[in-house]
XYZ file of C-alpha atoms in Angstrom:
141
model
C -28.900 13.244 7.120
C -31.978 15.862 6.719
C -34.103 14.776 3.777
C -32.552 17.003 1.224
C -30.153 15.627 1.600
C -31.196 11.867 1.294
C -32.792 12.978 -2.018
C -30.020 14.555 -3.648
C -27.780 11.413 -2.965
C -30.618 9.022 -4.577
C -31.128 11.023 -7.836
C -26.938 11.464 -7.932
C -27.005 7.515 -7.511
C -29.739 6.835 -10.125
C -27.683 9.517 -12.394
C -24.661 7.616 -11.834
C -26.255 4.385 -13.114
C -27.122 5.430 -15.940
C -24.951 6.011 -19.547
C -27.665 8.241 -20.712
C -26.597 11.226 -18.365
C -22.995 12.175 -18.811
C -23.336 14.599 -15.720
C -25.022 15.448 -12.691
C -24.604 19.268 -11.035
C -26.759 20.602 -7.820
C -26.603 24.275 -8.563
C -28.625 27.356 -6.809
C -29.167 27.680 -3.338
C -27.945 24.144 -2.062
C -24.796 24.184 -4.336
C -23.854 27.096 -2.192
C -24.864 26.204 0.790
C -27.553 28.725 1.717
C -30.462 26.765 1.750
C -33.740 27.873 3.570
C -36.315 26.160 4.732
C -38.424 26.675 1.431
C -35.811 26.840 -1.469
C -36.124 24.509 -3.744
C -33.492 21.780 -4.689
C -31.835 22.758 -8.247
C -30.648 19.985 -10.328
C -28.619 20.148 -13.978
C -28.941 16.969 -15.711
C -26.468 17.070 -18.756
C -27.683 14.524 -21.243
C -26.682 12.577 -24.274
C -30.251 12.999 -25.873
C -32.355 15.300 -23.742
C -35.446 13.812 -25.623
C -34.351 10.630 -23.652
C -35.769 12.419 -20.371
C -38.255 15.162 -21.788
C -40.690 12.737 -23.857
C -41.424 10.976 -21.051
C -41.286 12.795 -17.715
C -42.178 9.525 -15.776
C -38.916 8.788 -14.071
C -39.592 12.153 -11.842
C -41.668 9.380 -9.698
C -38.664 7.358 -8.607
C -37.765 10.249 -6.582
C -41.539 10.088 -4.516
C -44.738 10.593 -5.031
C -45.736 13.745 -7.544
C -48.077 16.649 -6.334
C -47.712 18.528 -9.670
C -45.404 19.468 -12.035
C -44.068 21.722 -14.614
C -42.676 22.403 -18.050
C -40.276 25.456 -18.262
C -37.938 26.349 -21.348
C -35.474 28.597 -20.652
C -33.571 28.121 -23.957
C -30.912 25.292 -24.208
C -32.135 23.503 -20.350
C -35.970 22.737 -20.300
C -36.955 22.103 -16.729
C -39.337 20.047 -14.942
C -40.461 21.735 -12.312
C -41.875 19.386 -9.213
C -43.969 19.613 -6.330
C -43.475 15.946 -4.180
C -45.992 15.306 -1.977
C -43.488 15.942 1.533
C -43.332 19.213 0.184
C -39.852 19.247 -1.624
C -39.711 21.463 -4.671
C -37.448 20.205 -7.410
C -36.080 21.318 -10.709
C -34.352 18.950 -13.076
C -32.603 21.071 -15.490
C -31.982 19.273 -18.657
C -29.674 19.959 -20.887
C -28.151 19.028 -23.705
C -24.285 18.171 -24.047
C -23.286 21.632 -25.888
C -24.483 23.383 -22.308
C -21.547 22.615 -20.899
C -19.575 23.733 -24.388
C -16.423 26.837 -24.380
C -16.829 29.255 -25.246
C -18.962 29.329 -22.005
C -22.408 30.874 -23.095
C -23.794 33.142 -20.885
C -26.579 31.777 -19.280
C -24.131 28.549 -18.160
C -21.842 31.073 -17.060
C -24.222 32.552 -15.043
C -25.255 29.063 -13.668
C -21.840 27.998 -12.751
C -20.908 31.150 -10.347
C -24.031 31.115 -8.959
C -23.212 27.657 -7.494
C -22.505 24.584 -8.662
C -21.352 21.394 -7.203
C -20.507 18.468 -9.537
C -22.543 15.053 -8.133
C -21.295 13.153 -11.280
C -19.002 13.921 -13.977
C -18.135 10.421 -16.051
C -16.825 12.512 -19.026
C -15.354 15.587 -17.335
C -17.074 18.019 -19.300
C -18.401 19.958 -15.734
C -14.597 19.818 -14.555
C -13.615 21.784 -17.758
C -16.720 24.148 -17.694
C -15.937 25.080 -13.724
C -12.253 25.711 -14.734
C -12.934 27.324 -17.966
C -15.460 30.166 -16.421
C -13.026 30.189 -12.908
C -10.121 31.792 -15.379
C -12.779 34.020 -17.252
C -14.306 36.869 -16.266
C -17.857 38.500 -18.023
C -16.194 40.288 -20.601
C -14.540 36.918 -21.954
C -17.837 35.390 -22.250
């Protein structure tokens, strides 16, 4: 198992252990399986209180040991944007509950056919969202 790989199963893991994230998606590049050496690994972390992960960026560290790293807004998901120190580049989309909300807003629409692969789902709000914009089309949205 490459790296990626390994690192993407421990944050699904820790994300699985804890009631604070009700899911988990890898989206991007990896999600659809066209990876290059270089992309960086694109994470969706749908939370019950986002402020539970944003005040205090710290647990970005279990993961390994920090370079640098990033605030980006982009609406709804603020992401932290990491450098590691082997070089991965990360970015931990987190998002509120009402992301994953239908109507499907744009932006998650977007998101979702771009790639996405469900890593943990303990209320089955990603299930609905992937079916929900799989019978839609653009002009539904």
């Amino acid at each position: 198992m490459d790296s990626e790989a390994l690192f993407i199963r421990d944050v699904t893991a820790w994300a699985q252990s804890l009631d604070e994230i009700a899911a988990l998606a890898l989206v991007g590049s990896y999600a659809r399986h066209q990876a290059r050496p270089g992309s960086d690994i694109d994470l969706i972390l749908i939370c019950h209180d986002t402020g539970d992960f944003l005040d205090d960026v710290s647990w970005v560290t279990h993961f390994g040991k920090v370079k640098s790293q990033k605030i980006e807004d982009w609406g709804i998901v603020t992401s932290i944007r990491v450098f590691y120190s082997d070089g991965k580049e990360v970015e931990f989309g987190v998002a509120p509950l009402k992301w994953a909300d239908l109507p499907v807003d744009l932006g998650t629409h977007r998101v979702v056919t771009d790639g996405m692969m469900i890593l943990d789902d303990k209320r089955g709000i990603l299930k609905r969202l992937v079916e929900a914009v799989s019978r839609s089309n653009l002009n539904d949205v």
